[in-house]
Short mmCIF file of C-alpha atoms in Angstrom, two decimals:
data_model
loop_
_atom_site.label_atom_id
_atom_site.label_comp_id
_atom_site.label_asym_id
_atom_site.label_seq_id
_atom_site.Cartn_x
_atom_site.Cartn_y
_atom_site.Cartn_z
CA MET A 17 88.09 67.24 153.79
CA MET A 18 88.90 66.21 150.16
CA ILE A 19 87.02 69.10 148.63
CA LYS A 20 88.96 71.50 150.86
CA GLY A 21 92.26 70.03 149.59
CA LEU A 22 91.09 70.29 146.00
CA THR A 23 90.06 73.88 146.32
CA SER A 24 93.32 74.79 147.88
CA ILE A 25 95.25 73.28 145.05
CA LYS A 26 93.07 74.99 142.43
CA LEU A 27 93.66 78.36 144.03
CA SER A 28 97.44 77.93 144.66
CA SER A 29 98.68 76.16 141.73
CA THR A 30 98.55 77.20 138.19
CA SER A 31 100.55 74.48 136.63
CA THR A 32 98.42 71.61 137.65
CA ARG A 33 95.23 71.03 135.95
CA CYS A 34 92.68 69.51 138.46
CA ILE A 35 89.57 67.86 137.16
CA GLY A 36 88.33 65.89 140.15
CA ARG A 37 91.79 64.32 140.63
CA THR A 38 95.22 65.69 141.33
CA PHE A 39 98.15 64.82 139.00
CA ALA A 40 101.78 64.63 140.16
CA ARG A 41 103.11 65.54 136.77
CA SER A 42 106.81 64.91 136.42
CA TYR A 43 107.13 66.69 133.02
CA GLN A 44 106.74 70.25 132.01
CA VAL A 45 103.73 71.37 129.91
CA ALA A 46 103.76 74.84 128.50
CA GLN A 47 100.60 76.63 129.56
CA PRO A 48 99.66 80.27 129.18
CA ASP A 49 99.73 82.20 132.47
CA PRO A 50 96.12 83.38 132.96
CA PHE A 51 97.42 86.35 134.75
CA PHE A 52 98.47 88.06 131.37
CA LYS A 53 95.03 87.56 129.88
CA THR A 54 96.43 86.36 126.59
CA GLU A 55 94.14 86.73 123.69
CA TYR A 56 94.44 85.46 120.17
CA ASP A 57 92.45 85.23 116.97
CA GLU A 58 93.35 81.64 116.19
CA ILE A 59 95.30 79.30 118.40
CA ASP A 60 97.87 78.61 115.82
CA ASN A 61 98.37 82.21 114.74
CA TYR A 62 101.19 83.14 116.98
CA GLY A 63 101.40 86.65 115.57
CA SER A 64 98.09 87.43 116.99
CA TYR A 65 98.96 86.53 120.55
CA LYS A 66 98.53 89.51 122.72
CA ASN A 67 98.70 90.03 126.57
CA THR A 68 95.83 92.33 127.38
CA ARG A 69 96.58 92.98 130.99
CA PHE A 70 97.74 96.63 131.35
CA THR A 71 101.18 97.19 132.66
CA HIS A 72 103.27 100.23 132.29
CA LYS A 73 106.98 100.67 131.90
CA LEU A 74 108.99 102.84 134.21
CA PRO A 75 109.73 106.26 132.25
CA GLU A 76 113.31 106.43 131.08
CA THR A 77 113.84 109.78 132.75
CA THR A 78 112.77 108.35 136.23
CA ALA A 79 115.00 105.27 135.64
CA GLN A 80 117.89 107.47 134.89
CA GLN A 81 117.63 109.10 138.22
CA SER A 82 117.96 105.74 140.24
CA PRO A 83 121.64 105.66 141.26
CA LEU A 84 121.53 101.93 141.64
CA LEU A 85 120.46 101.51 138.03
CA VAL A 86 123.12 103.96 136.72
CA ALA A 87 125.79 102.13 138.70
CA LEU A 88 124.69 98.77 137.43
CA HIS A 89 124.45 99.90 133.86
CA SER A 90 127.92 101.37 133.90
CA ARG A 91 129.39 98.43 135.89
CA LEU A 92 128.19 96.05 133.18
CA ASN A 93 129.52 98.30 130.52
CA LEU A 94 126.13 98.25 128.77
CA PRO A 95 125.92 100.49 125.60
CA ASN A 96 124.02 103.77 125.71
CA LYS A 97 121.27 102.27 123.63
CA TYR A 98 120.41 99.96 126.51
CA GLU A 99 117.65 101.79 128.36
CA HIS A 100 117.89 102.04 132.10
CA SER A 101 114.09 101.31 132.19
CA THR A 102 114.65 98.02 130.62
CA LEU A 103 117.35 97.23 133.23
CA SER A 104 114.85 98.07 135.87
CA GLN A 105 112.20 95.88 134.17
CA ALA A 106 114.87 93.05 134.09
CA LEU A 107 115.12 93.25 137.85
CA ASN A 108 111.32 93.06 138.49
CA LEU A 109 109.72 89.70 139.02
CA ILE A 110 106.65 90.94 140.62
CA LYS A 111 103.59 90.52 138.34
CA ASN A 112 100.74 92.32 140.03
CA GLU A 113 102.10 95.83 140.96
CA GLY A 114 101.30 97.45 137.57
CA LEU A 115 105.00 97.71 136.40
CA ALA A 116 106.08 95.56 133.47
CA ASN A 117 107.96 92.53 134.79
CA ASN A 118 110.78 90.48 133.32
CA PHE A 119 108.84 87.37 132.13
CA GLY A 120 109.38 87.99 128.47
CA LEU A 121 112.99 89.23 128.79
CA ASN A 122 113.76 86.20 130.98
CA THR A 123 112.42 83.79 128.26
CA LEU A 124 114.23 85.59 125.54
CA GLY A 125 117.54 85.63 127.55
CA LYS A 126 117.15 81.89 128.46
CA ASN A 127 116.84 81.01 124.86
CA LEU A 128 119.86 83.03 123.78
CA LEU A 129 121.90 81.56 126.61
CA THR A 130 120.74 77.91 125.77
CA TYR A 131 121.74 78.50 122.11
CA TYR A 132 125.24 80.01 122.64
CA VAL A 133 126.25 77.74 125.51
CA SER A 134 125.09 74.60 123.73
CA GLU A 135 126.59 75.69 120.49
CA TYR A 136 129.95 76.33 122.23
CA LEU A 137 129.93 73.00 124.01
CA LEU A 138 128.85 71.05 121.03
CA MET A 139 131.58 72.47 118.78
CA ARG A 140 134.29 72.73 121.35
CA TYR A 141 133.61 69.32 122.91
CA PRO A 142 131.93 67.35 120.30
CA ARG A 143 132.51 63.98 122.08
CA LEU A 144 131.13 64.89 125.53
CA PRO A 145 128.75 62.12 126.62
CA ILE A 146 125.10 63.35 126.95
CA PRO A 147 124.89 63.24 130.70
CA VAL A 148 128.06 65.20 131.10
CA PHE A 149 127.03 67.58 128.33
CA ASN A 150 123.81 68.35 130.24
CA GLU A 151 125.66 68.89 133.48
CA ALA A 152 128.04 71.07 131.64
CA ILE A 153 125.19 73.18 130.37
CA ASN A 154 123.94 73.41 133.90
CA ALA A 155 127.41 74.45 135.17
CA TYR A 156 127.46 77.39 132.73
CA MET A 157 123.83 78.51 132.89
CA GLY A 158 122.17 76.67 135.77
CA VAL A 159 120.50 78.62 138.54
CA ASP A 160 123.46 78.23 140.88
CA SER A 161 125.96 79.64 138.38
CA LEU A 162 123.72 82.56 137.27
CA TYR A 163 123.04 83.36 140.97
CA GLU A 164 126.76 83.76 141.44
CA VAL A 165 126.98 85.85 138.30
CA GLY A 166 124.17 88.07 139.52
CA LYS A 167 125.84 88.48 142.89
CA SER A 168 129.12 89.33 141.33
CA TRP A 169 127.37 92.09 139.30
CA GLY A 170 126.38 93.61 142.63
CA ILE A 171 122.61 93.29 142.11
CA GLU A 172 120.82 94.11 145.44
CA ALA A 173 117.78 92.30 146.54
CA ASP A 174 114.76 94.43 147.75
CA VAL A 175 114.09 92.83 151.13
CA THR A 176 112.55 95.85 153.03
CA SER A 177 108.82 96.32 153.21
CA LYS A 178 107.02 99.39 152.22
CA LEU A 179 106.60 100.45 155.82
CA ASP A 180 110.33 100.11 156.58
CA LYS A 181 111.06 102.19 153.41
CA HIS A 182 108.71 104.86 154.60
CA LEU A 183 110.15 104.88 158.17
CA SER A 184 113.85 105.15 156.98
CA GLN A 185 112.71 107.86 154.48
CA GLU A 186 114.36 105.97 151.70
CA ASN A 187 114.37 107.63 148.25
CA GLU A 188 111.78 105.86 146.25
CA LEU A 189 113.93 105.64 143.17
CA LEU A 190 116.34 103.25 144.87
CA LYS A 191 113.60 100.48 144.73
CA TYR A 192 113.71 100.49 140.93
CA GLY A 193 117.39 99.49 140.87
CA ARG A 194 116.85 96.53 143.30
CA LEU A 195 115.86 92.99 142.51
CA ARG A 196 112.23 92.82 143.33
CA PHE A 197 110.94 89.24 143.86
CA LEU A 198 109.29 89.17 147.27
CA GLU A 199 105.78 90.30 147.91
CA ASP A 200 105.25 92.68 150.87
CA SER A 201 103.82 89.88 152.92
CA GLU A 202 106.90 87.70 152.40
CA LYS A 203 109.35 90.50 153.37
CA SER A 204 107.94 90.90 156.88
CA LYS A 205 108.11 87.16 157.53
CA ILE A 206 109.88 86.21 160.80
CA THR A 207 112.96 83.95 160.13
CA GLU A 208 114.93 81.75 162.29
CA ASP A 209 118.61 80.77 161.76
CA GLY A 210 118.89 77.28 160.55
CA ILE A 211 115.22 76.90 159.64
CA VAL A 212 113.99 77.58 156.17
CA GLU A 213 110.30 77.60 155.33
CA LEU A 214 109.96 76.66 151.66
CA ASN A 215 107.34 78.43 149.64
CA GLU A 216 105.33 76.88 146.81
CA TYR A 217 107.99 77.38 144.16
CA GLU A 218 110.86 76.11 146.36
CA SER A 219 109.09 72.98 147.43
CA ARG A 220 108.61 71.98 143.89
CA THR A 221 112.28 72.16 143.26
CA ILE A 222 113.33 69.76 146.00
CA GLN A 223 115.80 67.13 144.83
CA GLY A 224 117.30 65.05 147.51
CA ASN A 225 117.98 67.39 150.28
CA LYS A 226 118.65 70.41 148.01
CA PHE A 227 116.25 72.99 146.67
CA ILE A 228 116.49 76.04 144.47
CA SER A 229 115.77 79.03 146.69
CA SER A 230 113.45 81.74 145.27
CA GLU A 231 116.32 84.21 145.79
CA SER A 232 118.82 82.36 143.69
CA GLU A 233 116.11 81.71 140.93
CA ALA A 234 115.24 85.53 141.05
CA TYR A 235 119.07 86.38 140.66
CA ALA A 236 119.34 83.92 137.82
CA SER A 237 116.21 85.28 136.02
CA SER A 238 117.44 88.78 136.23
CA VAL A 239 120.78 87.78 134.75
CA ARG A 240 118.87 86.07 131.87
CA SER A 241 116.65 89.03 131.45
CA ILE A 242 119.62 91.56 131.27
CA ILE A 243 120.91 89.34 128.33
CA GLY A 244 117.46 89.44 126.85
CA GLY A 245 117.28 93.25 127.24
CA LEU A 246 120.67 93.45 125.50
CA TYR A 247 119.43 91.52 122.59
CA THR A 248 116.35 93.72 122.13
CA HIS A 249 118.20 96.97 122.34
CA CYS A 250 121.56 96.19 120.63
CA GLY A 251 121.02 93.03 118.61
CA GLU A 252 122.42 89.58 118.54
CA GLU A 253 126.11 90.33 118.15
CA SER A 254 126.45 92.36 121.46
CA ALA A 255 124.26 89.81 123.32
CA LYS A 256 126.60 87.02 122.09
CA LYS A 257 129.64 89.08 123.09
CA PHE A 258 128.09 89.67 126.48
CA ILE A 259 127.41 85.96 127.00
CA TYR A 260 131.02 85.03 126.08
CA ASP A 261 132.38 87.75 128.37
CA HIS A 262 130.29 87.00 131.29
CA ILE A 263 129.09 83.37 131.15
CA LEU A 264 131.43 81.37 129.00
CA SER A 265 134.54 82.96 130.37
CA ARG A 266 133.89 81.21 133.60
CA LYS A 267 135.82 78.03 134.26
CA VAL A 268 134.17 74.59 134.26
CA GLU A 269 136.43 71.67 135.37
CA PHE A 270 135.30 69.03 132.85
CA GLU A 271 137.86 66.40 134.00
CA SER A 272 136.14 66.25 137.54
CA MET A 273 132.61 65.87 136.06
CA PHE A 274 132.91 62.29 134.86
CA GLN A 275 132.09 59.32 137.07
CA PHE A 276 132.94 55.99 135.33
CA SER A 277 131.51 52.72 136.44
CA LYS A 278 133.43 50.28 134.29
CA PRO A 279 136.16 52.29 132.62
CA THR A 280 137.95 49.39 131.00
CA ARG A 281 134.86 47.99 129.44
CA GLU A 282 133.89 51.37 128.11
CA LEU A 283 137.26 52.05 126.65
CA THR A 284 136.91 48.65 124.83
CA ARG A 285 133.59 49.64 123.44
CA ILE A 286 134.85 52.92 122.15
CA CYS A 287 137.87 51.25 120.47
CA GLU A 288 135.38 48.77 118.79
CA LYS A 289 133.27 51.72 117.65
CA LEU A 290 136.43 53.48 116.31
CA ASN A 291 137.27 50.39 114.33
CA LEU A 292 140.66 49.94 116.11
CA THR A 293 141.41 46.37 115.22
CA GLU A 294 144.44 45.75 117.33
CA PRO A 295 143.81 44.65 120.91
CA ILE A 296 144.14 47.12 123.82
CA SER A 297 146.94 46.38 126.23
CA VAL A 298 147.65 47.99 129.55
CA ARG A 299 151.34 47.77 130.29
CA LEU A 300 153.66 48.92 133.00
CA ILE A 301 156.01 51.70 131.83
CA ALA A 302 158.10 52.48 134.90
CA GLU A 303 158.13 51.76 138.56
CA THR A 304 160.20 52.84 141.58
CA GLY A 305 160.60 49.17 142.78
CA ARG A 306 158.23 46.92 144.57
CA LEU A 307 160.29 47.18 147.84
CA SER A 308 160.60 50.99 147.88
CA SER A 309 158.93 52.58 150.87
CA HIS A 310 156.36 54.45 148.71
CA ALA A 311 156.12 52.45 145.56
CA ILE A 312 154.97 54.36 142.49
CA TYR A 313 153.87 52.74 139.10
CA VAL A 314 153.43 54.30 135.72
CA THR A 315 151.03 52.40 133.44
CA GLY A 316 150.17 53.10 129.91
CA VAL A 317 147.16 51.97 127.71
CA PHE A 318 148.23 50.97 124.19
CA VAL A 319 146.59 50.04 121.03
CA GLY A 320 149.28 48.57 118.80
CA ASN A 321 152.13 51.08 118.96
CA GLN A 322 149.88 53.98 119.95
CA LYS A 323 149.67 55.15 123.57
CA LEU A 324 146.14 56.26 124.41
CA GLY A 325 146.82 57.39 128.02
CA GLU A 326 148.99 57.11 130.93
CA GLY A 327 148.37 56.86 134.74
CA VAL A 328 150.38 56.95 137.87
CA GLY A 329 149.46 55.20 140.97
CA SER A 330 150.76 53.64 144.16
CA SER A 331 149.64 50.18 143.31
CA ILE A 332 149.61 48.54 140.03
CA ASN A 333 145.79 48.27 139.90
CA GLU A 334 145.45 51.90 140.73
CA SER A 335 147.83 53.11 138.05
CA LYS A 336 146.02 50.86 135.55
CA THR A 337 142.61 52.29 136.34
CA ARG A 338 143.98 55.83 136.19
CA ALA A 339 145.60 55.07 132.88
CA VAL A 340 142.30 53.83 131.39
CA VAL A 341 140.40 56.86 132.84
CA ASN A 342 142.91 59.19 131.51
CA SER A 343 142.61 57.78 127.99
CA LEU A 344 138.83 57.92 128.24
CA LEU A 345 139.05 61.61 129.31
CA SER A 346 141.42 62.42 126.49
CA TYR A 347 139.00 60.91 124.09
CA TYR A 348 135.79 62.54 125.54
CA LEU A 349 137.49 66.04 126.06
CA TYR A 350 138.95 66.33 122.57
CA THR A 351 138.84 69.85 121.12
CA PRO A 352 139.08 70.22 117.34
CA ILE A 353 141.43 73.00 115.96
CA ASP A 354 141.87 74.49 112.60
CA GLU A 355 144.92 74.34 110.43
CA SER A 356 146.57 77.26 112.07
CA GLY A 357 146.03 75.78 115.52
CA ASN A 358 143.24 78.16 116.58
CA PRO A 359 139.89 76.93 118.05
CA ILE A 360 137.42 76.25 115.10
CA LYS A 361 134.72 78.62 114.11
CA LEU A 362 131.29 78.32 115.52
CA PRO A 363 128.11 78.41 113.31
CA SER A 364 127.12 81.83 114.64
CA ASP A 365 130.53 83.34 113.63
CA VAL A 366 130.79 85.19 110.29
CA ASN A 367 132.22 83.23 107.32
CA TYR A 368 131.49 79.90 109.07
CA LYS A 369 132.54 76.90 107.30
CA PHE A 370 132.25 73.48 108.88
CA GLU A 371 135.47 72.13 110.25
CA GLY A 372 136.17 69.96 113.22
CA ILE A 373 134.14 66.66 113.89
CA VAL A 374 130.75 65.45 114.77
CA GLY A 375 130.64 63.29 117.87
CA GLU A 376 129.69 59.77 117.21
CA GLY A 377 127.36 59.30 120.16
CA ASP A 378 127.69 57.38 123.48
CA VAL A 379 128.62 53.74 123.85
CA ALA A 380 126.54 51.28 125.79
CA ILE A 381 128.11 48.88 128.28
CA MET B 10 124.53 54.24 131.64
CA PRO B 11 128.23 54.13 130.72
CA VAL B 12 129.20 57.39 132.40
CA LYS B 13 127.53 59.46 135.03
CA ALA B 14 128.00 63.15 135.45
CA ILE B 15 128.89 64.98 138.58
CA PRO B 16 127.23 68.35 138.92
CA LYS B 17 129.64 71.36 139.15
CA VAL B 18 129.21 75.08 139.32
CA SER B 19 131.40 77.19 137.01
CA ILE B 20 134.14 79.17 138.66
CA ALA B 21 134.23 82.97 138.30
CA ARG B 22 137.33 84.41 136.67
CA ASN B 23 136.71 88.16 136.93
CA GLY B 24 139.05 89.80 134.42
CA VAL B 25 138.82 86.93 131.88
CA GLY B 26 136.40 88.20 129.29
CA THR B 27 135.42 91.30 131.11
CA LEU B 28 136.18 92.97 134.44
CA VAL B 29 133.36 93.85 136.81
CA VAL B 30 134.84 96.04 139.56
CA PRO B 31 134.05 94.33 142.87
CA CYS B 32 133.41 97.43 144.90
CA ASN B 33 129.83 98.40 144.16
CA LYS B 34 128.78 100.66 147.02
CA ILE B 35 130.43 103.21 149.31
CA GLN B 36 128.57 104.73 152.34
CA ILE B 37 130.22 107.68 153.76
CA GLN B 38 128.89 108.71 157.17
CA TYR B 39 129.80 112.05 158.60
CA CYS B 40 128.69 114.45 161.36
CA ASN B 41 127.60 117.98 160.54
CA TRP B 42 129.00 119.39 163.86
CA GLY B 43 131.94 117.35 165.10
CA GLY B 44 135.63 118.42 164.43
CA SER B 45 136.57 114.90 163.39
CA SER B 46 134.29 115.18 160.30
CA GLN B 47 135.97 118.41 159.03
CA GLY B 48 137.83 116.65 156.30
CA VAL B 49 134.69 114.77 155.13
CA ARG B 50 132.75 118.06 155.10
CA ASP B 51 135.45 119.71 153.08
CA LEU B 52 135.35 116.87 150.62
CA LEU B 53 131.68 117.24 150.25
CA THR B 54 131.77 120.97 149.72
CA ASN B 55 134.73 121.32 147.45
CA GLY B 56 133.18 119.00 144.86
CA GLN B 57 135.99 116.39 144.90
CA LEU B 58 133.57 113.66 145.92
CA ASN B 59 131.40 114.61 142.90
CA ASN B 60 134.41 114.25 140.70
CA PHE B 61 135.22 110.93 142.20
CA ALA B 62 131.50 109.80 141.66
CA SER B 63 131.42 110.92 138.02
CA ASN B 64 134.68 109.18 137.29
CA ASN B 65 133.42 105.99 138.92
CA LYS B 66 129.88 105.60 137.72
CA ASN B 67 129.98 101.91 138.48
CA ILE B 68 130.03 102.72 142.29
CA PHE B 69 126.94 103.77 144.24
CA ILE B 70 127.85 106.38 146.70
CA GLU B 71 125.57 107.05 149.72
CA VAL B 72 126.25 109.95 152.11
CA ILE B 73 124.72 109.63 155.53
CA LYS B 74 124.53 112.46 158.00
CA LYS B 75 124.75 110.97 161.59
CA SER B 76 126.40 112.16 164.67
CA GLY B 77 129.63 110.44 165.78
CA HIS B 78 133.00 109.97 164.12
CA PRO B 79 132.95 109.66 160.34
CA THR B 80 133.26 106.24 158.74
CA ALA B 81 133.45 104.96 155.20
CA THR B 82 131.87 101.56 154.46
CA PHE B 83 132.84 99.66 151.33
CA HIS B 84 130.47 96.91 150.00
CA TYR B 85 132.10 94.28 147.62
CA SER B 86 130.08 91.99 145.46
CA ASN B 87 132.88 89.37 146.13
CA LYS B 88 131.10 87.14 148.72
CA ASP B 89 129.16 90.17 150.07
CA LYS B 90 132.19 91.42 151.96
CA VAL B 91 131.78 94.67 153.83
CA ASN B 92 134.73 96.81 154.95
CA GLU B 93 134.17 99.60 157.34
CA ILE B 94 137.12 101.95 157.95
CA ASP B 95 137.54 104.91 160.25
CA ILE B 96 138.14 108.24 158.60
CA LYS B 97 138.18 110.65 161.63
CA ASN B 98 140.43 113.59 161.82
CA LEU B 99 141.70 113.04 158.28
CA LYS B 100 142.28 115.98 155.75
CA PHE B 101 139.99 115.88 152.80
CA ASN B 102 142.78 114.65 150.53
CA GLU B 103 143.60 111.78 152.90
CA VAL B 104 139.95 110.82 152.91
CA LEU B 105 139.92 110.79 149.13
CA LYS B 106 143.04 108.77 149.10
CA LYS B 107 141.43 106.12 151.37
CA ILE B 108 138.36 106.06 149.23
CA ASN B 109 140.44 105.65 146.10
CA GLU B 110 142.47 102.88 147.68
CA TYR B 111 139.50 100.85 149.08
CA SER B 112 137.34 101.23 146.02
CA GLN B 113 139.98 99.41 144.00
CA ARG B 114 140.24 96.40 146.33
CA SER B 115 138.70 93.06 145.60
CA GLY B 116 137.15 92.62 149.06
CA ASN B 117 139.45 89.69 149.89
CA GLU B 118 141.63 89.89 152.95
CA LEU B 119 145.16 91.00 152.17
CA PHE B 120 147.59 88.16 152.34
CA LYS B 121 151.11 87.33 151.45
CA TRP B 122 151.55 84.44 148.85
CA ASN B 123 155.06 82.97 149.30
CA HIS B 124 155.07 80.86 146.22
CA LYS B 125 155.61 81.69 142.53
CA VAL B 126 152.03 81.00 141.08
CA LEU B 127 148.58 81.00 142.41
CA SER B 128 146.27 79.56 139.69
CA ILE B 129 143.27 77.26 139.19
CA ASN B 130 144.58 76.17 135.89
CA GLN B 131 146.80 73.11 135.29
CA SER B 132 150.34 73.82 134.37
CA THR B 133 150.70 73.64 130.51
CA ARG B 134 154.11 72.02 130.72
CA GLY B 135 153.09 69.37 133.24
CA ILE B 136 154.97 68.25 136.32
CA TRP B 137 158.38 66.96 135.94
CA SER B 138 158.44 63.25 136.53
CA PRO B 139 161.60 61.19 137.38
CA MET B 140 159.82 58.14 135.91
CA HIS B 141 159.95 59.35 132.44
CA GLU B 142 163.74 59.81 132.08
CA ALA B 143 165.50 57.38 129.77
CA LYS B 144 165.97 54.10 131.79
CA SER B 145 169.79 54.52 131.75
CA ASP B 146 169.49 57.99 133.47
CA ARG B 147 167.06 56.99 136.24
CA TYR B 148 168.20 57.05 139.79
CA LYS B 149 168.57 53.46 141.06
CA ILE B 150 167.01 52.84 144.43
#
């Protein structure tokens, strides 16, 4: 029984190393994928790493005849230098069909995205607390967001099997413009409404009662790969512009991402950290009157003569808490501007000179 | 942990930064024999559809030959909306007009917005508040 279980793990999972025991590893360890048959002269000589498995790239002339690829290329306004075959490669997640897949492009695109998104957030919102910062990164470039981006680009998933394609006499070139992530055996699976059978990847991503479907991960990976492809063909500048146009132009509501447990205490700690010597006072500014049918109170948080924030509520306590939360938000969501009132320059901009501030770290309560 | 984060997904603002035209695929279905498809057949033979396709490279156009009245199906990337319209007995220029019109839509249902602004952004000026008037000017209840 036990041996059976072990062998099945050995066969199915590449990320867990099993030597007699199974490990439920909670952290990620980079491991070379044996599929690519990577070879190297010395382990620390990264230049000598080579994947020796033979894969071929779709010829550019073939790729240009696929209407889906041409349409996607033009929809994304990609420069002429961006080859259609690279676009087709970015949409291919299947490893073992001989065609080059998007593994490398995906990694490249992910690194670029991580750099530009975190640079943007760190410079624009230098005081974001770490948990919110991480969620903000996720909101911009998490799987859910990139899935939506991929959908909005009109990328089609390849869900019909070889047999279906043959029977419907579909042009073979159409396949190369679709997102290929399902093996043929998975395509013909019988599905039932309301029931989802998780595959190996999906069951690894379960958190609470949510999981990342392999479809959304495939869309996200194709979006990353298209960015990676843009970098390889047209350089960093256009990849950056693409990320700003498509990813960072989306709206993230930072104000609704904070969940404070003890806002007043947190505000006190922040004031201590900022060396504000005068005590904090929360004072009523205006009210409609205690006996009015829907009483409204306006409360302000003050340090000396300075007002940190203001809140409106239908009871004194509510308005006080809102005032404190608002002053916390206005501290955390501060955006530095330059002398002329424009957003400050980022390190990847030309003629960058440091301006703005560096966040002082989170407070403990 | 002083503050916890609530996960959010970024909201698309197509047109801010760049515009990706929502209509990505048009399927035109016609019959090679029936009289109601005459306009579509004219459109296919006089090269006007080719013109449209080369002017709108971002749209994938599929022509399907099938018996029955002709239809045009528009696929939008916006929430995977599909809009099928009837183009039977139309002249070729009327068909082209329909294709032009529907290919520029967002895929959302048409609706009338009876207010001044429809926005996901907060007002820059803020909402007027009676509580912030000078005390002497406030309305006394």
